[in-house]
GROMACS .gro file of C-alpha atoms in nm:
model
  333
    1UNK     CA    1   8.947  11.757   3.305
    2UNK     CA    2   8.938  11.528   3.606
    3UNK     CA    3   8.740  11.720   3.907
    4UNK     CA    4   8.933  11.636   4.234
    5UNK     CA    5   8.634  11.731   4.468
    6UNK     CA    6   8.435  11.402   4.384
    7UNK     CA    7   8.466  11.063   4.260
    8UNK     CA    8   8.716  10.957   4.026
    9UNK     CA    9   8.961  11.282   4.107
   10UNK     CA   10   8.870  11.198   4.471
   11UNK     CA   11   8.943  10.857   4.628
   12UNK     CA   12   8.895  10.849   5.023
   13UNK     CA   13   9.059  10.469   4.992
   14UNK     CA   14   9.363  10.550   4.875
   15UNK     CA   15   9.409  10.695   5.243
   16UNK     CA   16   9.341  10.279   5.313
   17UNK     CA   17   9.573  10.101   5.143
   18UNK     CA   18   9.792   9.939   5.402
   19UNK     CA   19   9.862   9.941   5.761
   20UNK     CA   20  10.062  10.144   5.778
   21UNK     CA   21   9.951  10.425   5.591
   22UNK     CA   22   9.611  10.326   5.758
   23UNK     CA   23   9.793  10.358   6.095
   24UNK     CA   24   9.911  10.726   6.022
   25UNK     CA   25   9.586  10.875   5.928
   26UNK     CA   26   9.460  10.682   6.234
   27UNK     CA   27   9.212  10.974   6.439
   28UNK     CA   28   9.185  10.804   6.733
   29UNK     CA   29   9.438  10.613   6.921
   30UNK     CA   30   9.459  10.395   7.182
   31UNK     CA   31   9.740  10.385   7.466
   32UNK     CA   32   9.809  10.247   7.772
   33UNK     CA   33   9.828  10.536   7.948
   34UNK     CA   34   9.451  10.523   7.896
   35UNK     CA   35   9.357  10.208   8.047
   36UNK     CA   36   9.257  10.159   8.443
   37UNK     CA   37   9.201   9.834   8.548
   38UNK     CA   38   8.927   9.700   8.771
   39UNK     CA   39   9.059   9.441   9.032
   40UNK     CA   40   8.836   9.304   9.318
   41UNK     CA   41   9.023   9.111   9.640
   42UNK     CA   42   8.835   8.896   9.859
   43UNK     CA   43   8.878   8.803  10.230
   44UNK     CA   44   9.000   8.453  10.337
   45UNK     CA   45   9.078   8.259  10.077
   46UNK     CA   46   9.470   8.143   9.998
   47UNK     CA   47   9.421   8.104   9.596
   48UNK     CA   48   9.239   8.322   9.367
   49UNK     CA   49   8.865   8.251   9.299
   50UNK     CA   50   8.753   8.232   8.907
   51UNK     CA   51   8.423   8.429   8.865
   52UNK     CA   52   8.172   8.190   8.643
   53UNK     CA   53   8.043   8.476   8.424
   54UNK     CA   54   8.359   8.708   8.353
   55UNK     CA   55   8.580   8.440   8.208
   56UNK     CA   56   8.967   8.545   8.261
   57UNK     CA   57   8.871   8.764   8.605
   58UNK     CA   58   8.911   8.627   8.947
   59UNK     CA   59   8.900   8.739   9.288
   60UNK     CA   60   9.211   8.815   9.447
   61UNK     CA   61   9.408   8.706   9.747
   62UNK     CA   62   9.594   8.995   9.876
   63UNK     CA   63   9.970   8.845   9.722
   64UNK     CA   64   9.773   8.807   9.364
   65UNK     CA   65   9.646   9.147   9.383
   66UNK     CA   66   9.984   9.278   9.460
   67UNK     CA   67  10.109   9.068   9.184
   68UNK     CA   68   9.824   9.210   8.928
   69UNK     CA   69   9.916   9.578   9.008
   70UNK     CA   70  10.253   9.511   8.920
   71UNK     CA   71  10.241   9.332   8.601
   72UNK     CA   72   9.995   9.656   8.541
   73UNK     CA   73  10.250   9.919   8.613
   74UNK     CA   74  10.459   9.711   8.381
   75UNK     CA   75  10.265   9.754   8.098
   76UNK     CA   76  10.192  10.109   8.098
   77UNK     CA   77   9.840  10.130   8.290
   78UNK     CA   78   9.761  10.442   8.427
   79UNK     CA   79   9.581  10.284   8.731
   80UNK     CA   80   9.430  10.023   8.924
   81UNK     CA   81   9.042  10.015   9.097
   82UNK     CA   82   9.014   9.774   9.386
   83UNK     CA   83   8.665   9.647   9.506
   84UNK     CA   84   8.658   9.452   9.892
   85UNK     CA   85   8.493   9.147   9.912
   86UNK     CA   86   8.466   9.082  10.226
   87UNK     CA   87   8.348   8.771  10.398
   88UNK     CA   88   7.961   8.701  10.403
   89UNK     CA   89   7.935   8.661  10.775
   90UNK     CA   90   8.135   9.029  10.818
   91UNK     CA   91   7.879   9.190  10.619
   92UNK     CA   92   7.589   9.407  10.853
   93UNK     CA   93   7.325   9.665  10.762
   94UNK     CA   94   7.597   9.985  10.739
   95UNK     CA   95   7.863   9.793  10.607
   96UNK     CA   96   8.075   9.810  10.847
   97UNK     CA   97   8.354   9.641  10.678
   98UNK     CA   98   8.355   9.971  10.395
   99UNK     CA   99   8.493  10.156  10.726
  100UNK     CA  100   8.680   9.938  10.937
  101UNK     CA  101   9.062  10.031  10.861
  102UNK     CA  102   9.122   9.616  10.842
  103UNK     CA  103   8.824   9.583  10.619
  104UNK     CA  104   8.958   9.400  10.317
  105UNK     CA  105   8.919   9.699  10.098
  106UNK     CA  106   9.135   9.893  10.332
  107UNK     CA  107   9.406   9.647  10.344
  108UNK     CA  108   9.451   9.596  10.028
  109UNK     CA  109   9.492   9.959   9.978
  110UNK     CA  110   9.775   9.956  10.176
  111UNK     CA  111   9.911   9.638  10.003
  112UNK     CA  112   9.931   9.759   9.642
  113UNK     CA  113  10.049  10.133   9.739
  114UNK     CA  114  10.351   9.921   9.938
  115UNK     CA  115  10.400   9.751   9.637
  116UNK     CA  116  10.344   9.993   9.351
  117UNK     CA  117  10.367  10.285   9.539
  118UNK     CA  118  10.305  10.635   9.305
  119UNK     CA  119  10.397  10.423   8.977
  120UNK     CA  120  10.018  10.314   8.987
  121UNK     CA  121   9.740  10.562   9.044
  122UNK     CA  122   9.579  10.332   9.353
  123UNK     CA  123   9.165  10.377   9.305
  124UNK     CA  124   8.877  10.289   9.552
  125UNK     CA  125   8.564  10.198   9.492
  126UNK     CA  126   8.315  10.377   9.777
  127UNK     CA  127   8.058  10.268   9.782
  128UNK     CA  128   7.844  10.017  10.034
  129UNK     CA  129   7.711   9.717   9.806
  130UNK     CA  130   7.964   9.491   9.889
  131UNK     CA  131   7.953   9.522  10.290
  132UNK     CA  132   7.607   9.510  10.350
  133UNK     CA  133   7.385   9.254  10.459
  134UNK     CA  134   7.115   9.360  10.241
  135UNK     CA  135   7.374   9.445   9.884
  136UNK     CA  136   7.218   9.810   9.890
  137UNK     CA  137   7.463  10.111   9.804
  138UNK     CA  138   7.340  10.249  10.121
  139UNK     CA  139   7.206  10.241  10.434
  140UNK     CA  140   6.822  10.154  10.441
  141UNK     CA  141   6.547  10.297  10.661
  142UNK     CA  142   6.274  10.176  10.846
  143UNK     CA  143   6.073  10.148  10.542
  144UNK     CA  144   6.335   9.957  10.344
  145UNK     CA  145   6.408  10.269  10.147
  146UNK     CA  146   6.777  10.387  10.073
  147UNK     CA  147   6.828  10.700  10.284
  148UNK     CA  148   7.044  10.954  10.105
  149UNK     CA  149   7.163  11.167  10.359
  150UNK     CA  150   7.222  10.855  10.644
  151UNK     CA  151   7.449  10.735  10.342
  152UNK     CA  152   7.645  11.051  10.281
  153UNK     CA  153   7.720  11.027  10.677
  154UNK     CA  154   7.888  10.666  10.585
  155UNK     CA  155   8.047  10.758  10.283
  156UNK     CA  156   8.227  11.056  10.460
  157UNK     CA  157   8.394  10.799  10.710
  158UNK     CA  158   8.472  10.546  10.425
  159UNK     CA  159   8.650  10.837  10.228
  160UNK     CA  160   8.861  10.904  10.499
  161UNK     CA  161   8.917  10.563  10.580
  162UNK     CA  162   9.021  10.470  10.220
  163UNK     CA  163   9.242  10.788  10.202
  164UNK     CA  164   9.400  10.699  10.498
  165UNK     CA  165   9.488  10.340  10.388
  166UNK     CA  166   9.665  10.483  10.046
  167UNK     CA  167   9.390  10.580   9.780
  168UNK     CA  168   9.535  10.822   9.564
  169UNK     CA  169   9.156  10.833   9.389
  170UNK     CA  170   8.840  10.753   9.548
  171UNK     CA  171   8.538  10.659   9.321
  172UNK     CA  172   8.190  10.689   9.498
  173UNK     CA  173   7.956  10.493   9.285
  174UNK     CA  174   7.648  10.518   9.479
  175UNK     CA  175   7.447  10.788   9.328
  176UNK     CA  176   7.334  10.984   9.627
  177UNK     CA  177   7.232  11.325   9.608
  178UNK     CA  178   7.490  11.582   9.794
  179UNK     CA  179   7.801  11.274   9.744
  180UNK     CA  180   8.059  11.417   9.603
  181UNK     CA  181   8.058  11.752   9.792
  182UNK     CA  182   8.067  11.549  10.136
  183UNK     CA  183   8.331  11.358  10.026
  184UNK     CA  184   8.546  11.639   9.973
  185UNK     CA  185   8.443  11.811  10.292
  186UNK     CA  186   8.545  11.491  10.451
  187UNK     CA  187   8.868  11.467  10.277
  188UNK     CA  188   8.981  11.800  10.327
  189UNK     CA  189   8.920  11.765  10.695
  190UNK     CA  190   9.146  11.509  10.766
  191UNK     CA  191   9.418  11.767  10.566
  192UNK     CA  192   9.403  11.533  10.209
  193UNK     CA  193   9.332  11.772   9.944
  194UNK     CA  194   9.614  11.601   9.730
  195UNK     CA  195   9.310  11.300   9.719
  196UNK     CA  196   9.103  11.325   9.366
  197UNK     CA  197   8.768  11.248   9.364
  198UNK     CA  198   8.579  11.029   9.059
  199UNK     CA  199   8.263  11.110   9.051
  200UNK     CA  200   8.022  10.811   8.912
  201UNK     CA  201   7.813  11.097   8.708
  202UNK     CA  202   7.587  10.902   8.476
  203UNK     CA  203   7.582  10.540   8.634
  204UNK     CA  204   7.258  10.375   8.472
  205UNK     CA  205   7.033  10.137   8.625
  206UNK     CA  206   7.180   9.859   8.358
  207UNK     CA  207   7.104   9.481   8.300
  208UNK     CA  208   7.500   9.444   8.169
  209UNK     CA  209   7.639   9.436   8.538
  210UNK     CA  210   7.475   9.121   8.590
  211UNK     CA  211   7.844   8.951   8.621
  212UNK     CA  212   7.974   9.187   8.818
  213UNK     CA  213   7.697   9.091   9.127
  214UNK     CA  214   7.894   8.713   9.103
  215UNK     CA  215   8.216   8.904   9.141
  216UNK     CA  216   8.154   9.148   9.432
  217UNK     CA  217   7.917   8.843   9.591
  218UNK     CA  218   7.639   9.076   9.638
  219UNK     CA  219   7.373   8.998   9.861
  220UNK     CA  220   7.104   9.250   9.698
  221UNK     CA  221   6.760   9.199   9.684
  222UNK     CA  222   6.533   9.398   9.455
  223UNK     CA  223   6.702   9.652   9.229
  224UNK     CA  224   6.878  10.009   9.241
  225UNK     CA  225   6.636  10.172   9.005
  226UNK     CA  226   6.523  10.449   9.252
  227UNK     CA  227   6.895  10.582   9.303
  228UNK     CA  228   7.052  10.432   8.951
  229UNK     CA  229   6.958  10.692   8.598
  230UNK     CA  230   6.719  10.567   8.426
  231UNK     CA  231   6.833  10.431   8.067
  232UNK     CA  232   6.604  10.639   7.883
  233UNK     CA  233   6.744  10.985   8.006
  234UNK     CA  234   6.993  11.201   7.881
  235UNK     CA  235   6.899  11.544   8.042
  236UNK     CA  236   6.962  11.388   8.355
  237UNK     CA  237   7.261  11.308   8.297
  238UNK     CA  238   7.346  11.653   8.260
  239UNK     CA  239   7.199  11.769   8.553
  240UNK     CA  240   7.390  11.528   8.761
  241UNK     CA  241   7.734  11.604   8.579
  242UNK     CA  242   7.661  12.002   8.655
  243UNK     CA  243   7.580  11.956   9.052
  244UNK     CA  244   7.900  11.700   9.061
  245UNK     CA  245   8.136  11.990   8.895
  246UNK     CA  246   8.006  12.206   9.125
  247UNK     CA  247   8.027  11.972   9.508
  248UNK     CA  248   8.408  11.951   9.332
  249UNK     CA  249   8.449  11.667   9.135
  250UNK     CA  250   8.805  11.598   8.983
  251UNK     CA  251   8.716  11.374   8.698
  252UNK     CA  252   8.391  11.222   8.585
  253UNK     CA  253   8.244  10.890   8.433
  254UNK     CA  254   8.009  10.740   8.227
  255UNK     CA  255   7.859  10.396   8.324
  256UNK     CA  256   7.814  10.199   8.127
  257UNK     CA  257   8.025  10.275   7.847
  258UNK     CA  258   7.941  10.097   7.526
  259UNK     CA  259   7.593  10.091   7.554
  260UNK     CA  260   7.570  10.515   7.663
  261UNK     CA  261   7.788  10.635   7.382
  262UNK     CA  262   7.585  10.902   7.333
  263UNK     CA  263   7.593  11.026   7.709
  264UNK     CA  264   7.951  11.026   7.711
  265UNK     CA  265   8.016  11.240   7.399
  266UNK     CA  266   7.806  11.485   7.575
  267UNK     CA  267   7.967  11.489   7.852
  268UNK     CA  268   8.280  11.499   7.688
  269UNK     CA  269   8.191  11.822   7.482
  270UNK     CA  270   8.048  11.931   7.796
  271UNK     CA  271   8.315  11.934   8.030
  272UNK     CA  272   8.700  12.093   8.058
  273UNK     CA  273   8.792  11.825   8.321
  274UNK     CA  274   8.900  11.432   8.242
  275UNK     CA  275   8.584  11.183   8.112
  276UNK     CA  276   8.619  10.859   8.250
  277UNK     CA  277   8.394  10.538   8.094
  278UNK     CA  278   8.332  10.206   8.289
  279UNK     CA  279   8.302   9.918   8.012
  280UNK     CA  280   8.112   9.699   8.248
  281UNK     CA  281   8.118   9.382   8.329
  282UNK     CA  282   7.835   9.274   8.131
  283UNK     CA  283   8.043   9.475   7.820
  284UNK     CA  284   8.360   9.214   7.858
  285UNK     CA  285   8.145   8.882   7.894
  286UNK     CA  286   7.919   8.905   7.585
  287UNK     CA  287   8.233   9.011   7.415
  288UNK     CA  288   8.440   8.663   7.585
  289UNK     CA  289   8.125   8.409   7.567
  290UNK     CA  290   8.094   8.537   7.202
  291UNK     CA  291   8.461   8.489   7.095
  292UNK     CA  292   8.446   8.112   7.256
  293UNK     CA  293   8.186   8.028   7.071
  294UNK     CA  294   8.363   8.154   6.732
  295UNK     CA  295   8.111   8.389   6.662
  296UNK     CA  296   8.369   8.712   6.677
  297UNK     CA  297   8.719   8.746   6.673
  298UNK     CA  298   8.801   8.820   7.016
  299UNK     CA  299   9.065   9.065   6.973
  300UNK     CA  300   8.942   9.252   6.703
  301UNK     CA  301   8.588   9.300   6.887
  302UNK     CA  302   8.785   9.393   7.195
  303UNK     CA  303   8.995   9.683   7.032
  304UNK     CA  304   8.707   9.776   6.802
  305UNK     CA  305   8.482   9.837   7.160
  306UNK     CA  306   8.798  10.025   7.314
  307UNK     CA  307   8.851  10.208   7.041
  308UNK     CA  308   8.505  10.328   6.976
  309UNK     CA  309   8.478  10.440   7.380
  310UNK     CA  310   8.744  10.667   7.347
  311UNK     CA  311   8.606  10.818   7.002
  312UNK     CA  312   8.330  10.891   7.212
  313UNK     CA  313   8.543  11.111   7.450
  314UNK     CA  314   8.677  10.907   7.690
  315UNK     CA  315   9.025  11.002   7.844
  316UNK     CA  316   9.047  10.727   8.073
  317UNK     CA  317   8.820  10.371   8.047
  318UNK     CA  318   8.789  10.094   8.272
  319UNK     CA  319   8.833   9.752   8.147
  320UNK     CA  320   8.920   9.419   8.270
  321UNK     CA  321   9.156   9.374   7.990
  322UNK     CA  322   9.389   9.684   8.097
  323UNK     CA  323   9.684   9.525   8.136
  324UNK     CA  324   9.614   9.278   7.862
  325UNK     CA  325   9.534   9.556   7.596
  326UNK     CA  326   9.815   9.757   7.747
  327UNK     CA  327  10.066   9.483   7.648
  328UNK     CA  328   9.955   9.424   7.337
  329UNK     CA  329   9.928   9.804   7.232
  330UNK     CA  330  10.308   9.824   7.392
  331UNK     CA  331  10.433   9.581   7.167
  332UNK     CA  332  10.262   9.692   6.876
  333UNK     CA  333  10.471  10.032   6.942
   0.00000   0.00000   0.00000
């Protein structure tokens, strides 16, 4: 009598056979829906700018950008993050460009809600790095030091700036203490409660956004390890989700993503509002630099990494290949 609760009565790969019974047993899916994609814009130039290390990203001019968010609404992406780069000689110790309502940031807010308008969820980055003279997330003191609660003064004005100029989302990625709940304040001053707050929860002091410093042209000196979680903690991770639920956080994220799988599936059983992962910029140019060389298949490796983020938990993930995923996955359905 054949036993069907083991081997040779029970035979997992029959449930393997071929696509497409593979694709109906499928637990985890990928959509479009689920895709945002990061886009950064810089001031003054007239063509877009390749960056060196994140092969197939540029910098923007304002009529690419527009151009980008539209080919992304056409493919089914839920949204769209823009980073400012503004020009070197703008930059000061506040940033002053992160709150100047012509700041580059700021204008192209207003340029891809114009274009896109609500068919695009329109994201901000707010944060400092990229307007100040020194590439800090914040404003320094006399001592050098990153002063939290100078920053939080900043971030308020940016929040309201960026609201003001079309954000439907604004993403402070900073990782002061007290952010989220000033932001919120700040925003429901200026009467914009209908603006949703992501909350950088777990954002790791990682080696894997060394690209993305060539794409923002940071100016930093030194590191961010004293505002940054360290890499070997998960408790605080925790911590840090809890007290952003709390100041009012709308969704949350895990960053980076591939490399903190673990934090985000703890988060994600942790938590009854949307988990949002960052795969990094460091993430997409291992995966790039090893498909040139022939080493991987690059768009296996690319929906293999996707995939596995949102088996993790992830409702939402960041990626520079959004829109090109997006299409693909369209197609395929």
């Amino acid at each position: 009598m054949t036993t069907y609760g083991s081997f040779p009565g029970t035979r997992p790969r029959r449930l393997r056979t071929t696509p497409a019974m593979r694709r109906m047993v499928a637990e985890t899916r990928l959509h479009p829906a689920d895709l945002i994609l990061p886009a950064f814009v810089r001031e003054g130039v007239s063509e877009p700018v390749p960056i060196e290390a994140m092969p197939g990203v540029v910098q923007h001019t304002r009529d690419s950008l527009k151009k980008a968010a539209a080919e992304a609404v056409a493919a089914g992406v839920s949204g769209i993050m823009l980073f400012g780069v503004p020009e070197e000689a703008r930059k000061d110790a506040v940033g002053t460009p992160g709150t100047d309502p012509d700041g580059i940031l700021q204008v192209a807010l207003r340029d891809v809600r114009a274009e896109v308008g609500d068919d695009l969820l329109v994201m901000s980055d707010l944060c400092l790095d990229e307007t100040t003279d020194h590439g800090h997330c914040g404003v320094l003191d006399e001592r050098g030091r990153v002063d939290n609660d100078a920053t939080l003064e900043r971030y308020a004005e940016m929040a309201q700036v960026q609201a003001d100029a079309g954000a439907h989302i604004v993403g402070p990625s900073g990782m002061m203490d007290g952010q989220i709940g000033v932001i919120r304040d700040a925003l429901d001053q200026i009467g914009r409660e209908d603006v949703a707050i992501l909350a950088y929860t777990a954002k790791y002091a990682s080696a894997f956004y060394g690209p993305f410093r060539e794409a923002v042209g940071s100016s930093l000196k030194g590191d961010r390890k004293t505002y940054q979680q360290d890499p070997a903690n998960v408790r605080e991770s925790m911590r840090e989700l809890a007290l952003d639920l709390e100041e009012g956080a709308d969704l949350v994220m895990v960053k980076p993503a591939g490399p903190y799988l673990d934090i985000l599936a703890r988060v994600a059983d942790s938590v009854d509002v949307p988990v949002v992962a960052y795969q990094i910029s460091g993430e997409y140019s291992m995966i790039e630099a090893a498909a040139e060389k022939g080493w991987i298949d690059r768009d296996r490796a690319i929906l293999e990494a996707l995939t596995g983020i949102k088996r993790a938990g992830a409702r939402n993930i960041l990626t520079y290949w959004a829109t090109e995923v997006a299409q693909k996955l369209g197609g395929a359905q």
